[in-house]
PDB file of C-alpha atoms and ligand atoms in Angstrom:
ATOM      1  CA  MET A   1     124.728 104.604 112.756  1.00 90.00           C
ATOM      2  CA  THR A   2     126.053 106.297 109.331  1.00 96.00           C
ATOM      3  CA  ARG A   3     123.865 109.351 107.595  1.00 98.00           C
ATOM      4  CA  VAL A   4     124.257 110.943 104.875  1.00 98.00           C
ATOM      5  CA  LEU A   5     122.932 114.776 104.106  1.00 98.00           C
ATOM      6  CA  TYR A   6     121.447 115.463 100.615  1.00 98.00           C
ATOM      7  CA  PRO A   7     120.843 119.268 100.565  1.00 98.00           C
ATOM      8  CA  GLY A   8     119.128 121.177  97.508  1.00 97.00           C
ATOM      9  CA  SER A   9     116.681 123.487  96.325  1.00 97.00           C
ATOM     10  CA  PHE A  10     113.974 120.925  95.074  1.00 97.00           C
ATOM     11  CA  ASN A  11     111.997 123.467  93.246  1.00 97.00           C
ATOM     12  CA  PRO A  12     110.407 120.887  92.444  1.00 97.00           C
ATOM     13  CA  ILE A  13     111.847 117.798  93.562  1.00 98.00           C
ATOM     14  CA  THR A  14     112.237 115.956  90.026  1.00 98.00           C
ATOM     15  CA  LYS A  15     112.339 111.735  89.860  1.00 98.00           C
ATOM     16  CA  GLY A  16     115.956 113.218  89.263  1.00 98.00           C
ATOM     17  CA  HIS A  17     116.318 114.036  92.808  1.00 98.00           C
ATOM     18  CA  MET A  18     113.825 110.458  93.791  1.00 98.00           C
ATOM     19  CA  ASN A  19     116.413 108.690  91.712  1.00 98.00           C
ATOM     20  CA  ILE A  20     119.363 110.142  93.870  1.00 98.00           C
ATOM     21  CA  ILE A  21     117.353 109.312  97.057  1.00 98.00           C
ATOM     22  CA  GLU A  22     116.510 105.802  96.372  1.00 98.00           C
ATOM     23  CA  GLN A  23     120.253 104.927  95.677  1.00 98.00           C
ATOM     24  CA  ALA A  24     121.582 107.194  98.949  1.00 98.00           C
ATOM     25  CA  SER A  25     118.864 105.205 101.147  1.00 98.00           C
ATOM     26  CA  LYS A  26     119.899 101.465  99.938  1.00 97.00           C
ATOM     27  CA  ILE A  27     123.684 102.812 100.848  1.00 97.00           C
ATOM     28  CA  PHE A  28     123.331 104.973 104.476  1.00 97.00           C
ATOM     29  CA  ASP A  29     121.296 104.142 107.358  1.00 98.00           C
ATOM     30  CA  GLU A  30     119.492 107.373 107.003  1.00 98.00           C
ATOM     31  CA  VAL A  31     119.388 110.439 104.060  1.00 98.00           C
ATOM     32  CA  ILE A  32     118.591 113.336 105.823  1.00 98.00           C
ATOM     33  CA  ILE A  33     117.082 115.760 103.059  1.00 98.00           C
ATOM     34  CA  ALA A  34     117.628 119.376 103.842  1.00 98.00           C
ATOM     35  CA  VAL A  35     115.774 121.669 101.906  1.00 98.00           C
ATOM     36  CA  LEU A  36     117.320 125.252 101.383  1.00 97.00           C
ATOM     37  CA  GLN A  37     117.515 128.087  99.730  1.00 92.00           C
ATOM     38  CA  ASN A  38     120.224 128.889  96.847  1.00 86.00           C
ATOM     39  CA  PRO A  39     120.937 132.077  97.201  1.00 82.00           C
ATOM     40  CA  ALA A  40     122.525 132.065  93.403  1.00 82.00           C
ATOM     41  CA  LYS A  41     118.592 131.263  92.555  1.00 82.00           C
ATOM     42  CA  LYS A  42     115.551 133.055  92.550  1.00 78.00           C
ATOM     43  CA  GLU A  43     112.618 131.523  94.771  1.00 74.00           C
ATOM     44  CA  GLY A  44     110.791 130.411  91.790  1.00 83.00           C
ATOM     45  CA  LEU A  45     108.041 128.098  91.375  1.00 92.00           C
ATOM     46  CA  PHE A  46     107.871 127.141  95.282  1.00 95.00           C
ATOM     47  CA  THR A  47     108.226 129.176  98.089  1.00 95.00           C
ATOM     48  CA  ILE A  48     110.656 127.021 100.839  1.00 96.00           C
ATOM     49  CA  GLU A  49     108.142 126.600 103.024  1.00 97.00           C
ATOM     50  CA  GLU A  50     105.873 124.615 100.342  1.00 97.00           C
ATOM     51  CA  ARG A  51     108.641 122.661  98.834  1.00 97.00           C
ATOM     52  CA  LEU A  52     109.788 121.507 102.499  1.00 98.00           C
ATOM     53  CA  LYS A  53     105.707 120.147 103.258  1.00 98.00           C
ATOM     54  CA  LEU A  54     105.975 118.651  99.543  1.00 98.00           C
ATOM     55  CA  VAL A  55     109.145 117.001 100.176  1.00 98.00           C
ATOM     56  CA  LYS A  56     108.151 115.659 103.747  1.00 98.00           C
ATOM     57  CA  LYS A  57     104.842 114.209 102.206  1.00 98.00           C
ATOM     58  CA  LEU A  58     106.654 112.271  99.715  1.00 98.00           C
ATOM     59  CA  TYR A  59     108.726 110.099 102.332  1.00 98.00           C
ATOM     60  CA  GLU A  60     106.487 109.959 105.174  1.00 98.00           C
ATOM     61  CA  GLU A  61     106.398 106.365 105.320  1.00 97.00           C
ATOM     62  CA  LYS A  62     110.472 106.136 104.799  1.00 97.00           C
ATOM     63  CA  ASN A  63     111.623 105.372 108.169  1.00 97.00           C
ATOM     64  CA  ASN A  64     115.569 105.894 106.958  1.00 98.00           C
ATOM     65  CA  ILE A  65     114.645 109.503 105.769  1.00 98.00           C
ATOM     66  CA  LYS A  66     114.297 113.368 107.130  1.00 98.00           C
ATOM     67  CA  VAL A  67     113.332 116.232 105.444  1.00 98.00           C
ATOM     68  CA  ILE A  68     114.172 119.109 107.080  1.00 98.00           C
ATOM     69  CA  THR A  69     115.551 123.075 106.399  1.00 97.00           C
ATOM     70  CA  GLY A  70     118.063 125.292 107.646  1.00 96.00           C
ATOM     71  CA  GLU A  71     120.735 127.712 106.353  1.00 95.00           C
ATOM     72  CA  CYS A  72     124.012 126.026 106.004  1.00 96.00           C
ATOM     73  CA  ALA A  73     124.739 122.636 104.554  1.00 97.00           C
ATOM     74  CA  VAL A  74     127.426 122.454 106.771  1.00 97.00           C
ATOM     75  CA  ASP A  75     126.049 123.267 109.830  1.00 97.00           C
ATOM     76  CA  ILE A  76     122.875 121.382 109.534  1.00 98.00           C
ATOM     77  CA  ALA A  77     125.148 118.106 108.940  1.00 98.00           C
ATOM     78  CA  LEU A  78     127.665 118.632 112.122  1.00 97.00           C
ATOM     79  CA  LEU A  79     124.649 119.298 113.742  1.00 97.00           C
ATOM     80  CA  ASN A  80     123.086 116.203 112.731  1.00 97.00           C
ATOM     81  CA  ASP A  81     125.607 113.823 112.567  1.00 96.00           C
ATOM     82  CA  CYS A  82     126.082 113.450 109.500  1.00 96.00           C
ATOM     83  CA  LYS A  83     129.035 111.831 107.824  1.00 88.00           C
ATOM     84  CA  ALA A  84     128.877 113.524 104.398  1.00 97.00           C
ATOM     85  CA  ILE A  85     127.210 115.835 102.425  1.00 98.00           C
ATOM     86  CA  LEU A  86     125.594 114.436  99.292  1.00 98.00           C
ATOM     87  CA  ARG A  87     124.934 116.424  95.983  1.00 98.00           C
ATOM     88  CA  GLY A  88     123.782 114.660  92.208  1.00 97.00           C
ATOM     89  CA  ILE A  89     126.002 114.246  89.478  1.00 95.00           C
ATOM     90  CA  ARG A  90     124.281 114.734  85.656  1.00 94.00           C
ATOM     91  CA  ASN A  91     127.208 115.989  83.974  1.00 92.00           C
ATOM     92  CA  PHE A  92     130.619 117.477  83.332  1.00 92.00           C
ATOM     93  CA  ASN A  93     129.123 121.374  84.693  1.00 93.00           C
ATOM     94  CA  ASP A  94     127.816 119.590  88.059  1.00 94.00           C
ATOM     95  CA  PHE A  95     131.015 117.497  88.096  1.00 95.00           C
ATOM     96  CA  ASP A  96     133.300 121.433  87.879  1.00 96.00           C
ATOM     97  CA  TYR A  97     130.597 122.865  90.268  1.00 95.00           C
ATOM     98  CA  GLU A  98     130.395 119.761  93.163  1.00 96.00           C
ATOM     99  CA  ALA A  99     133.974 119.588  93.081  1.00 96.00           C
ATOM    100  CA  SER A 100     134.743 123.456  93.824  1.00 96.00           C
ATOM    101  CA  VAL A 101     131.560 123.505  96.208  1.00 95.00           C
ATOM    102  CA  ARG A 102     133.242 120.371  97.847  1.00 97.00           C
ATOM    103  CA  GLU A 103     136.714 121.834  98.641  1.00 96.00           C
ATOM    104  CA  PHE A 104     134.566 125.079 100.225  1.00 97.00           C
ATOM    105  CA  ASN A 105     132.549 122.339 102.533  1.00 97.00           C
ATOM    106  CA  LYS A 106     135.341 120.865 103.826  1.00 96.00           C
ATOM    107  CA  ASP A 107     137.204 124.387 104.156  1.00 96.00           C
ATOM    108  CA  ILE A 108     134.555 126.107 106.075  1.00 96.00           C
ATOM    109  CA  SER A 109     133.728 122.548 108.103  1.00 96.00           C
ATOM    110  CA  ASN A 110     137.758 121.926 109.127  1.00 96.00           C
ATOM    111  CA  ASN A 111     137.775 119.173 107.152  1.00 96.00           C
ATOM    112  CA  GLN A 112     134.523 117.468 109.563  1.00 96.00           C
ATOM    113  CA  ILE A 113     132.207 117.296 106.188  1.00 97.00           C
ATOM    114  CA  ASN A 114     133.269 115.571 103.093  1.00 97.00           C
ATOM    115  CA  THR A 115     130.964 114.943  99.945  1.00 98.00           C
ATOM    116  CA  ILE A 116     130.084 111.702  98.498  1.00 98.00           C
ATOM    117  CA  CYS A 117     128.788 112.278  94.551  1.00 98.00           C
ATOM    118  CA  LEU A 118     126.033 109.796  93.432  1.00 98.00           C
ATOM    119  CA  PHE A 119     125.168 109.464  89.402  1.00 96.00           C
ATOM    120  CA  ALA A 120     121.442 109.459  88.422  1.00 92.00           C
ATOM    121  CA  ASP A 121     120.360 106.207  86.396  1.00 95.00           C
ATOM    122  CA  LYS A 122     120.631 107.513  82.784  1.00 94.00           C
ATOM    123  CA  GLU A 123     116.966 107.810  82.682  1.00 95.00           C
ATOM    124  CA  TYR A 124     116.561 110.847  84.920  1.00 95.00           C
ATOM    125  CA  ALA A 125     120.238 112.258  84.439  1.00 93.00           C
ATOM    126  CA  PHE A 126     118.855 114.747  82.185  1.00 95.00           C
ATOM    127  CA  ILE A 127     116.148 115.957  84.062  1.00 97.00           C
ATOM    128  CA  SER A 128     116.565 119.391  85.961  1.00 96.00           C
ATOM    129  CA  SER A 129     113.839 121.649  87.643  1.00 96.00           C
ATOM    130  CA  THR A 130     114.507 124.596  85.741  1.00 95.00           C
ATOM    131  CA  ALA A 131     114.032 122.645  82.101  1.00 96.00           C
ATOM    132  CA  VAL A 132     110.685 120.889  84.168  1.00 97.00           C
ATOM    133  CA  LYS A 133     109.484 124.203  84.993  1.00 96.00           C
ATOM    134  CA  GLU A 134     109.689 125.324  82.079  1.00 96.00           C
ATOM    135  CA  ILE A 135     108.203 122.779  79.756  1.00 97.00           C
ATOM    136  CA  PHE A 136     104.969 122.686  82.418  1.00 96.00           C
ATOM    137  CA  ASN A 137     104.813 126.778  81.407  1.00 94.00           C
ATOM    138  CA  LEU A 138     104.486 125.292  77.844  1.00 96.00           C
ATOM    139  CA  GLY A 139     101.207 123.606  78.653  1.00 94.00           C
ATOM    140  CA  LYS A 140     102.994 120.668  78.454  1.00 96.00           C
ATOM    141  CA  ASP A 141     102.807 116.884  80.086  1.00 96.00           C
ATOM    142  CA  ILE A 142     105.481 116.583  83.175  1.00 97.00           C
ATOM    143  CA  SER A 143     104.305 113.383  84.375  1.00 97.00           C
ATOM    144  CA  LYS A 144     108.115 111.536  83.067  1.00 97.00           C
ATOM    145  CA  TYR A 145     109.755 114.244  85.115  1.00 98.00           C
ATOM    146  CA  VAL A 146     108.158 114.622  88.730  1.00 98.00           C
ATOM    147  CA  ASP A 147     105.949 112.501  90.971  1.00 98.00           C
ATOM    148  CA  PRO A 148     102.167 113.106  91.018  1.00 98.00           C
ATOM    149  CA  LEU A 149     101.980 114.971  94.292  1.00 98.00           C
ATOM    150  CA  ILE A 150     104.244 117.471  93.005  1.00 98.00           C
ATOM    151  CA  GLU A 151     102.284 117.557  89.107  1.00 97.00           C
ATOM    152  CA  GLN A 152      99.226 118.073  90.946  1.00 97.00           C
ATOM    153  CA  LYS A 153     100.216 120.978  93.295  1.00 97.00           C
ATOM    154  CA  MET A 154     101.711 122.790  90.208  1.00 97.00           C
ATOM    155  CA  LEU A 155      98.512 122.986  88.608  1.00 95.00           C
ATOM    156  CA  ILE A 156      97.099 123.722  91.706  1.00 94.00           C
ATOM    157  CA  LYS A 157      99.814 126.667  91.950  1.00 91.00           C
ATOM    158  CA  LYS A 158      99.161 127.461  88.270  1.00 88.00           C
ATOM    159  CA  ARG A 159      95.289 127.985  88.325  1.00 86.00           C
ATOM    160  CA  GLY A 160      95.556 130.002  91.538  1.00 81.00           C
ATOM    161  CA  ILE A 161      93.445 127.769  93.438  1.00 60.00           C
TER     162      ILE A 161
HETATM  163  P1  ADP B   1     120.985 122.875  94.471  1.00 88.83           P
HETATM  164  O1  ADP B   1     120.429 125.082  94.177  1.00 88.83           O
HETATM  165  O2  ADP B   1     121.145 123.414  95.846  1.00 88.83           O
HETATM  166  O3  ADP B   1     121.949 122.612  93.015  1.00 88.83           O
HETATM  167  P2  ADP B   1     119.540 121.609  92.931  1.00 88.83           P
HETATM  168  O4  ADP B   1     117.907 121.180  93.717  1.00 88.83           O
HETATM  169  O5  ADP B   1     119.530 122.033  92.281  1.00 88.83           O
HETATM  170  O6  ADP B   1     119.440 122.182  94.027  1.00 88.83           O
HETATM  171  O7  ADP B   1     119.669 119.893  93.023  1.00 88.83           O
HETATM  172  C1  ADP B   1     120.333 119.131  94.555  1.00 88.83           C
HETATM  173  C2  ADP B   1     121.353 118.645  93.936  1.00 88.83           C
HETATM  174  O8  ADP B   1     120.503 117.575  93.248  1.00 88.83           O
HETATM  175  C3  ADP B   1     122.323 118.985  92.710  1.00 88.83           C
HETATM  176  O9  ADP B   1     123.753 118.153  93.553  1.00 88.83           O
HETATM  177  C4  ADP B   1     121.796 118.581  91.586  1.00 88.83           C
HETATM  178  O10 ADP B   1     123.409 118.439  90.906  1.00 88.83           O
HETATM  179  C5  ADP B   1     121.391 117.432  91.736  1.00 88.83           C
HETATM  180  N1  ADP B   1     120.101 116.811  90.867  1.00 88.83           N
HETATM  181  C6  ADP B   1     119.408 117.820  90.487  1.00 88.83           C
HETATM  182  N2  ADP B   1     118.541 117.034  89.203  1.00 88.83           N
HETATM  183  C7  ADP B   1     119.676 116.174  89.410  1.00 88.83           C
HETATM  184  C8  ADP B   1     118.922 114.988  88.419  1.00 88.83           C
HETATM  185  N3  ADP B   1     118.208 114.887  87.359  1.00 88.83           N
HETATM  186  N4  ADP B   1     120.066 114.047  88.422  1.00 88.83           N
HETATM  187  C9  ADP B   1     120.688 113.894  89.583  1.00 88.83           C
HETATM  188  N5  ADP B   1     121.009 114.734  90.279  1.00 88.83           N
HETATM  189  C10 ADP B   1     120.722 116.028  90.158  1.00 88.83           C
END
């Protein structure tokens, strides 16, 4: 059984993230999505509990996709017997960042955890959670970038319901 861990903030989860998850679910027996708090990023739109609930809902019918939370991606990967951490690459900035994080993760796991990167299909490659939030705050349509469930929850949150 080949299991991979896909950690991220997912604030909110976009069709770019979902494209990476779909690709990975065809390559690996099981994909574990870890919804984490990135200390370098402010909490922003959804709390960790809200994000966890939303991502769980999106994949509730997929047998080979599990959604969890935790603190440290390497610890979660080791605990869940994941062969590697999965990250998505959009551009050179992502590449540089992921290449350096990969070294740290390999190091702190005593060479046990490697990193695998997948590229988003080109129609999703430019999407970022940050841009989606900005566009949404300007009152523009974000339905091309996120699942309808996410858009609906963003609208509810905006209206303060
Ligand atoms: P983090 O705070 O860990 O970077 P993100 O939710 O921003 O969490 O991203 C999680 C992973 O998904 C990262 O590897 C990021 O590069 C990747 N990713 C985000 N958006 C896209 C996209 N549109 N296409 C491909 N990969 C993406």
